[in-house]
Amino acid sequence: MSTYTYREVIEKEQEQLKLRREKLQQEHGTDEQPDWFGIALSGGGIRSATINLGFLKTLNKFGILQKADYLSTVSGGGYTHSYVQATIKEHGDFDRLFTKEHIDAMRQHGEYLTPGQGLWKTLNTLLLAVAFVVSWLMSLISPAIVAGIIYYIYTIIVGFTGNPVAETSGLAMDIEWWSLLIAGGLILLHFVVNIALNFNLGISKQFNKFESAIAVLGLFLYGWILLSGVKTGDRITGSLLMDYGINAVLLFVLGFFTNPNALSFHRYYRKQLADLFLCFSGLYKNMLLKDVFKIDSDKKNGFLAPYPLINTCLNLQNPGGGDKFKGSKASDYFLLSPLYCGSKLTCYVRTDRYVDYRKMTLPAAVTISAAAVNPGLGMYSNKLLSVLMTLFNARLGFWTSNPSVLEKSYAIVWWPVYFFKELLGRIGLSNKMINISDGGHIENLGVYELLRRDCSLIIAVDAGEDKTYTFTDLNNLIIRARNELGLEIRFRPDEQPEDLIRPRPSQVYSKKRYAVADIYRWWEDNKVFNEETQKEESSIVNFKTPKKVGTFVYVKSSVLAPAGKPFLTEAEDRLKYGTYKYKIYHADFPHESTSDQFFDEIQWESYYQLGQYLGADVLGVSDLGAYEDKKGPSLSVDQLLRRFEKGVPLFESPAEARTAPGQDEELFESVKAPEQPVAREVKYQM
C-alpha cells in the first residue's frame, strides 16, 4: 500500500479546498497567498462541546463558519464538530444549524452518559454500571486465552513428566508469599519515588526498565503458583490428549476475534455521543469518515462544511529506541480525516484504501479523539497506571492499522498480544497495530495541524479546565510550534493573555476574553532532491529575521464583569435566570472539573450562552440580543484579517461598534436594562 508524507497530504487537501472555494464562490486570497482560514475547538468534554456550540452559533450568524477552510478539533470540541458536519450533510444548509429544536434537545440531555429523567435515569445509570462490569469481564478474555493455552500445554507435559512443584507445597507457599511481597513492594516503591521526584522532569529510563522487569517477574511467579496446582495422576490417554489439544487450538483461534476495540467501553461511549450530537442527521448519523468531505459530489452538502481535521494522539510508550523517535515516553500527532489518516512517524494512507480507516465512522473518529481514559496517555503516560487501567478495562483508546508496517489493506492480528502490550506499556511503532487516543494527550487546542497548513488566520477556542489560568495548553502549543515547526506565536505587547484574560484576585473577572498574536517563521524545513542518492532530503533554512506568516486569535473561556443588572420579570425564562445567577453560586465557572460530564439544564445553558458571548467579543458585537431571531451581515475573511491585523472594526454603526482597544470601556461588557419594566426576555451576558 502507498504511503504519503504530511507535505503530500496537505498539498492534496488544499487542491480540493481551492475547488471548494470555486464551487461555493468564496473569494478571498490569491493563488500565491491563499489566506487559509482555520477554526480550532479545544478538548474539555461536555463543557468544551457546549461552549463551542455557542461560539460557532455566533460565527454562523455572521456567515463566518461556512467561510472557514478547516475545522480542527480535539476531544469535546469534536462533539460539536460532529454535529456541524452531520447536520449540514443531512440538510445541506448552514441555516439549519443551531435551531431551537436542536439546542433544546441537547440541553435536555446534557447528562449524556446517563440520560433520562426519574425512573429512566435510574435505569440508565444501572445500565451504565452493568455495561462497565460486562465490558471489564470481556476485557479479561485475552489474558484468559493465554492462561488457558499455557494451562493445557503445561497439563499435557505434566501428564508425561510429573509435577515436582505440586509435590512440594511448602515451596509453593513460599513463592506465593514472595509474589505478594514483590507486588506490594513494587506499588510502594513506585508511590515513594513519584512523591520524592514530584518536581523532577521525569523518572529515569533505567527505573522504568527495572519496574517493568519486576512486574514481569511477579506475573511469572503467580503463573507458577496457578500451574503448580495441576494434579499429576495417571499419564494422559490419547483421547484426553486430543481434547486438550483441540481446546488449546480453539483458544488460539479465539484470540483472533477478541478485538479490544469491541470489548472496551469505546462502543458505549460512541453510542451515547452519537445519540446526543448526531440525532438530527438522519441517515448520516453513522456516516463513514471517508464520506464526510467529497469535492466531486453532485450535491453541495458533500463539500459545504469546512474540511474536518480530527486530532488524536499516537501512543508510543516504548518506541524501543528506534531512530525515528527515542525516549521512554513519546507520542505523535495522529490525524483522522476524510482524505488521509496517519502521522509523521507512521506516514499517511488514503482513508478510502485501508480497511480500518475505510470502515471508520465519524462518531468513531470523534470518540477516539475524546478517549481521555486510556492506558496510553501520550506525554502523560505512566507504566504503573497503564497496568491498573488495563486490568480494570479503563480503555477508551483505539487499536488501528499501522501505515508504516502493513503492506496490505488489512491486518491479521492475534489480539491477546496487544493486551499485554498495553498492560506492560510496550506500545511502539514496530507492530501491525498502533494505539491512538485523546488528541489532548499531545496538544489540546487542535491548533498544531492548522499551523502545519500555513493558515493565515487561526481562531482557537480554549475551553479546557484551567481554574488558575496557567494557560498550560497554550504554553504547550507555543513550545511545540517553535521547536517542531519553526513557528513563533508572539502575542502583541498590549495583548498578553496573562494580563488581559487571567483575573486578578482583587477583580475576580477577566478584562478581556481573547488575545491576538502574530505568527512568525524562524526556520523552514525544505525538501531538496539529491541527484546522487535519487532521494529527497531535508534542508533546514534559518531566517536571520523571522517573517510574519499568520495571525492567531486565542479565545479563552472566561467571564467579564457586568456593567449593570438586567431587569427580570416573572415571565423570564428560568433557564436564562439560572444563567444570570450561575457564576454567583458556582465560583469555578467556567472552569468546573472536566470529570463532571453530567450537565443539568441550567449548567448546560450557562456554558452555551457563554460560548455565544465569546463569539460576540471576538467579532466586536456589543448587543448580541439584537440578532436573536435574525442573521447578521455576512462577514468576509478579508474583513476578519483587517480586524485582527489592523484593528479595523467590522461594524460601522455606533450601536454595533466596540470601543477601541486600550480604553476603559473595553474592560466591561455592556448589559442594557430597559428604561421601564416590560415583560420581555433580557439575557445576562456573562
PDB file of C-alpha atoms in Angstrom, residues 150-305:
ATOM      1  CA  ILE A 150      -0.488 -22.344  28.810  1.00  0.00           C
ATOM      2  CA  TYR A 151      -2.602 -24.491  31.146  1.00  0.00           C
ATOM      3  CA  TYR A 152      -3.450 -27.089  28.502  1.00  0.00           C
ATOM      4  CA  ILE A 153       0.107 -27.280  27.165  1.00  0.00           C
ATOM      5  CA  TYR A 154       1.518 -27.489  30.676  1.00  0.00           C
ATOM      6  CA  THR A 155      -1.013 -30.150  31.673  1.00  0.00           C
ATOM      7  CA  ILE A 156      -0.070 -32.273  28.666  1.00  0.00           C
ATOM      8  CA  ILE A 157       3.608 -32.020  29.576  1.00  0.00           C
ATOM      9  CA  VAL A 158       2.900 -32.741  33.252  1.00  0.00           C
ATOM     10  CA  GLY A 159       0.962 -35.852  32.274  1.00  0.00           C
ATOM     11  CA  PHE A 160       4.193 -37.298  30.916  1.00  0.00           C
ATOM     12  CA  THR A 161       6.799 -35.854  33.283  1.00  0.00           C
ATOM     13  CA  GLY A 162       5.021 -35.264  36.609  1.00  0.00           C
ATOM     14  CA  ASN A 163       4.723 -32.016  38.581  1.00  0.00           C
ATOM     15  CA  PRO A 164       7.513 -31.508  41.126  1.00  0.00           C
ATOM     16  CA  VAL A 165       6.053 -28.228  42.363  1.00  0.00           C
ATOM     17  CA  ALA A 166       2.763 -29.855  43.352  1.00  0.00           C
ATOM     18  CA  GLU A 167       4.683 -32.343  45.472  1.00  0.00           C
ATOM     19  CA  THR A 168       6.408 -29.589  47.427  1.00  0.00           C
ATOM     20  CA  SER A 169       3.541 -27.480  48.716  1.00  0.00           C
ATOM     21  CA  GLY A 170       5.887 -25.656  51.088  1.00  0.00           C
ATOM     22  CA  LEU A 171       7.825 -24.261  48.158  1.00  0.00           C
ATOM     23  CA  ALA A 172       4.578 -23.153  46.505  1.00  0.00           C
ATOM     24  CA  MET A 173       3.513 -21.307  49.642  1.00  0.00           C
ATOM     25  CA  ASP A 174       6.905 -19.583  49.817  1.00  0.00           C
ATOM     26  CA  ILE A 175       6.607 -18.495  46.197  1.00  0.00           C
ATOM     27  CA  GLU A 176       3.074 -17.157  46.810  1.00  0.00           C
ATOM     28  CA  TRP A 177       4.280 -15.164  49.816  1.00  0.00           C
ATOM     29  CA  TRP A 178       7.206 -13.691  47.870  1.00  0.00           C
ATOM     30  CA  SER A 179       4.922 -12.852  44.942  1.00  0.00           C
ATOM     31  CA  LEU A 180       2.621 -10.830  47.192  1.00  0.00           C
ATOM     32  CA  LEU A 181       5.622  -9.158  48.811  1.00  0.00           C
ATOM     33  CA  ILE A 182       7.101  -8.185  45.438  1.00  0.00           C
ATOM     34  CA  ALA A 183       3.762  -6.840  44.150  1.00  0.00           C
ATOM     35  CA  GLY A 184       3.137  -4.775  47.281  1.00  0.00           C
ATOM     36  CA  GLY A 185       6.732  -3.573  47.358  1.00  0.00           C
ATOM     37  CA  LEU A 186       6.549  -2.504  43.718  1.00  0.00           C
ATOM     38  CA  ILE A 187       3.467  -0.375  44.356  1.00  0.00           C
ATOM     39  CA  LEU A 188       5.051   1.159  47.464  1.00  0.00           C
ATOM     40  CA  LEU A 189       8.324   1.837  45.644  1.00  0.00           C
ATOM     41  CA  HIS A 190       6.512   3.492  42.746  1.00  0.00           C
ATOM     42  CA  PHE A 191       4.491   5.685  45.123  1.00  0.00           C
ATOM     43  CA  VAL A 192       7.532   6.775  47.156  1.00  0.00           C
ATOM     44  CA  VAL A 193       9.661   7.533  44.081  1.00  0.00           C
ATOM     45  CA  ASN A 194       6.908   9.597  42.452  1.00  0.00           C
ATOM     46  CA  ILE A 195       6.375  11.594  45.648  1.00  0.00           C
ATOM     47  CA  ALA A 196      10.113  12.186  46.086  1.00  0.00           C
ATOM     48  CA  LEU A 197      10.530  13.255  42.458  1.00  0.00           C
ATOM     49  CA  ASN A 198       7.334  15.282  42.302  1.00  0.00           C
ATOM     50  CA  PHE A 199       9.094  18.305  40.789  1.00  0.00           C
ATOM     51  CA  ASN A 200      11.557  16.299  38.720  1.00  0.00           C
ATOM     52  CA  LEU A 201      11.222  16.354  34.933  1.00  0.00           C
ATOM     53  CA  GLY A 202      10.846  12.587  34.843  1.00  0.00           C
ATOM     54  CA  ILE A 203      11.824   9.281  36.364  1.00  0.00           C
ATOM     55  CA  SER A 204      14.876   7.717  34.753  1.00  0.00           C
ATOM     56  CA  LYS A 205      14.590   5.267  31.893  1.00  0.00           C
ATOM     57  CA  GLN A 206      16.572   2.744  33.955  1.00  0.00           C
ATOM     58  CA  PHE A 207      13.961   2.863  36.722  1.00  0.00           C
ATOM     59  CA  ASN A 208      11.186   2.232  34.180  1.00  0.00           C
ATOM     60  CA  LYS A 209      13.074  -0.817  32.906  1.00  0.00           C
ATOM     61  CA  PHE A 210      13.613  -2.069  36.455  1.00  0.00           C
ATOM     62  CA  GLU A 211       9.924  -1.560  37.271  1.00  0.00           C
ATOM     63  CA  SER A 212       8.821  -3.450  34.142  1.00  0.00           C
ATOM     64  CA  ALA A 213      11.203  -6.327  34.867  1.00  0.00           C
ATOM     65  CA  ILE A 214       9.858  -6.693  38.407  1.00  0.00           C
ATOM     66  CA  ALA A 215       6.267  -6.647  37.105  1.00  0.00           C
ATOM     67  CA  VAL A 216       7.038  -9.417  34.597  1.00  0.00           C
ATOM     68  CA  LEU A 217       8.760 -11.447  37.332  1.00  0.00           C
ATOM     69  CA  GLY A 218       5.661 -11.105  39.502  1.00  0.00           C
ATOM     70  CA  LEU A 219       3.420 -12.364  36.674  1.00  0.00           C
ATOM     71  CA  PHE A 220       5.630 -15.430  36.161  1.00  0.00           C
ATOM     72  CA  LEU A 221       5.587 -16.204  39.877  1.00  0.00           C
ATOM     73  CA  TYR A 222       1.792 -16.013  40.001  1.00  0.00           C
ATOM     74  CA  GLY A 223       1.584 -18.200  36.902  1.00  0.00           C
ATOM     75  CA  TRP A 224       3.804 -20.776  38.571  1.00  0.00           C
ATOM     76  CA  ILE A 225       1.536 -20.848  41.591  1.00  0.00           C
ATOM     77  CA  LEU A 226      -1.552 -21.419  39.414  1.00  0.00           C
ATOM     78  CA  LEU A 227       0.085 -24.155  37.392  1.00  0.00           C
ATOM     79  CA  SER A 228       1.532 -25.882  40.443  1.00  0.00           C
ATOM     80  CA  GLY A 229      -1.982 -26.953  41.401  1.00  0.00           C
ATOM     81  CA  VAL A 230      -2.240 -29.319  38.422  1.00  0.00           C
ATOM     82  CA  LYS A 231      -2.822 -32.915  39.505  1.00  0.00           C
ATOM     83  CA  THR A 232      -0.137 -35.362  38.439  1.00  0.00           C
ATOM     84  CA  GLY A 233      -2.294 -38.513  38.473  1.00  0.00           C
ATOM     85  CA  ASP A 234      -2.090 -41.022  35.676  1.00  0.00           C
ATOM     86  CA  ARG A 235      -0.438 -40.381  32.405  1.00  0.00           C
ATOM     87  CA  ILE A 236      -2.635 -38.696  29.796  1.00  0.00           C
ATOM     88  CA  THR A 237      -4.509 -41.001  27.432  1.00  0.00           C
ATOM     89  CA  GLY A 238      -4.736 -40.428  23.698  1.00  0.00           C
ATOM     90  CA  SER A 239      -8.342 -39.177  23.834  1.00  0.00           C
ATOM     91  CA  LEU A 240      -7.580 -36.756  26.654  1.00  0.00           C
ATOM     92  CA  LEU A 241      -4.527 -35.520  24.795  1.00  0.00           C
ATOM     93  CA  MET A 242      -6.760 -34.892  21.774  1.00  0.00           C
ATOM     94  CA  ASP A 243      -9.281 -32.948  23.893  1.00  0.00           C
ATOM     95  CA  TYR A 244      -6.605 -30.777  25.447  1.00  0.00           C
ATOM     96  CA  GLY A 245      -5.002 -30.154  22.069  1.00  0.00           C
ATOM     97  CA  ILE A 246      -8.331 -29.165  20.485  1.00  0.00           C
ATOM     98  CA  ASN A 247      -9.113 -26.830  23.391  1.00  0.00           C
ATOM     99  CA  ALA A 248      -5.719 -25.156  23.065  1.00  0.00           C
ATOM    100  CA  VAL A 249      -6.234 -24.671  19.314  1.00  0.00           C
ATOM    101  CA  LEU A 250      -9.756 -23.277  19.820  1.00  0.00           C
ATOM    102  CA  LEU A 251      -8.457 -20.805  22.388  1.00  0.00           C
ATOM    103  CA  PHE A 252      -5.718 -19.773  19.976  1.00  0.00           C
ATOM    104  CA  VAL A 253      -8.249 -19.184  17.184  1.00  0.00           C
ATOM    105  CA  LEU A 254     -10.492 -17.245  19.569  1.00  0.00           C
ATOM    106  CA  GLY A 255      -7.597 -14.847  20.125  1.00  0.00           C
ATOM    107  CA  PHE A 256      -8.041 -13.531  16.565  1.00  0.00           C
ATOM    108  CA  PHE A 257     -11.557 -12.309  17.429  1.00  0.00           C
ATOM    109  CA  THR A 258     -11.020 -10.664  20.824  1.00  0.00           C
ATOM    110  CA  ASN A 259     -10.584  -7.171  19.386  1.00  0.00           C
ATOM    111  CA  PRO A 260     -10.202  -4.778  22.360  1.00  0.00           C
ATOM    112  CA  ASN A 261     -11.984  -2.067  20.366  1.00  0.00           C
ATOM    113  CA  ALA A 262     -15.111  -4.191  20.634  1.00  0.00           C
ATOM    114  CA  LEU A 263     -14.562  -5.335  24.221  1.00  0.00           C
ATOM    115  CA  SER A 264     -13.714  -1.966  25.791  1.00  0.00           C
ATOM    116  CA  PHE A 265     -16.042   0.877  26.772  1.00  0.00           C
ATOM    117  CA  HIS A 266     -15.443   2.582  23.411  1.00  0.00           C
ATOM    118  CA  ARG A 267     -18.681   1.372  21.846  1.00  0.00           C
ATOM    119  CA  TYR A 268     -20.905   2.553  24.697  1.00  0.00           C
ATOM    120  CA  TYR A 269     -19.181   5.957  24.748  1.00  0.00           C
ATOM    121  CA  ARG A 270     -19.573   6.248  20.966  1.00  0.00           C
ATOM    122  CA  LYS A 271     -23.268   5.431  21.069  1.00  0.00           C
ATOM    123  CA  GLN A 272     -24.019   7.978  23.797  1.00  0.00           C
ATOM    124  CA  LEU A 273     -22.193  10.736  21.932  1.00  0.00           C
ATOM    125  CA  ALA A 274     -23.971   9.892  18.684  1.00  0.00           C
ATOM    126  CA  ASP A 275     -27.375   9.824  20.381  1.00  0.00           C
ATOM    127  CA  LEU A 276     -26.825  13.362  21.668  1.00  0.00           C
ATOM    128  CA  PHE A 277     -24.953  15.185  18.913  1.00  0.00           C
ATOM    129  CA  LEU A 278     -25.943  13.248  15.791  1.00  0.00           C
ATOM    130  CA  CYS A 279     -29.622  12.615  16.426  1.00  0.00           C
ATOM    131  CA  PHE A 280     -30.613  15.338  13.934  1.00  0.00           C
ATOM    132  CA  SER A 281     -28.645  13.995  10.999  1.00  0.00           C
ATOM    133  CA  GLY A 282     -30.957  11.247   9.758  1.00  0.00           C
ATOM    134  CA  LEU A 283     -29.169   8.694   7.594  1.00  0.00           C
ATOM    135  CA  TYR A 284     -25.863  10.457   8.228  1.00  0.00           C
ATOM    136  CA  LYS A 285     -25.831   9.662  11.937  1.00  0.00           C
ATOM    137  CA  ASN A 286     -23.278   6.909  11.397  1.00  0.00           C
ATOM    138  CA  MET A 287     -21.703   8.039   8.139  1.00  0.00           C
ATOM    139  CA  LEU A 288     -18.243   6.871   7.184  1.00  0.00           C
ATOM    140  CA  LEU A 289     -15.335   9.196   7.818  1.00  0.00           C
ATOM    141  CA  LYS A 290     -14.258   8.958   4.177  1.00  0.00           C
ATOM    142  CA  ASP A 291     -17.664  10.295   3.081  1.00  0.00           C
ATOM    143  CA  VAL A 292     -17.660  13.413   5.270  1.00  0.00           C
ATOM    144  CA  PHE A 293     -15.957  15.508   2.576  1.00  0.00           C
ATOM    145  CA  LYS A 294     -16.351  14.741  -1.135  1.00  0.00           C
ATOM    146  CA  ILE A 295     -15.385  17.516  -3.518  1.00  0.00           C
ATOM    147  CA  ASP A 296     -16.655  15.528  -6.534  1.00  0.00           C
ATOM    148  CA  SER A 297     -20.137  15.136  -5.041  1.00  0.00           C
ATOM    149  CA  ASP A 298     -23.104  16.121  -7.204  1.00  0.00           C
ATOM    150  CA  LYS A 299     -24.736  17.675  -4.147  1.00  0.00           C
ATOM    151  CA  LYS A 300     -23.375  20.725  -2.383  1.00  0.00           C
ATOM    152  CA  ASN A 301     -23.660  19.041   1.018  1.00  0.00           C
ATOM    153  CA  GLY A 302     -20.705  16.848   0.042  1.00  0.00           C
ATOM    154  CA  PHE A 303     -18.269  19.740   0.473  1.00  0.00           C
ATOM    155  CA  LEU A 304     -20.302  22.528   2.091  1.00  0.00           C
ATOM    156  CA  ALA A 305     -18.853  22.227   5.605  1.00  0.00           C
TER     157      ALA A 305
END
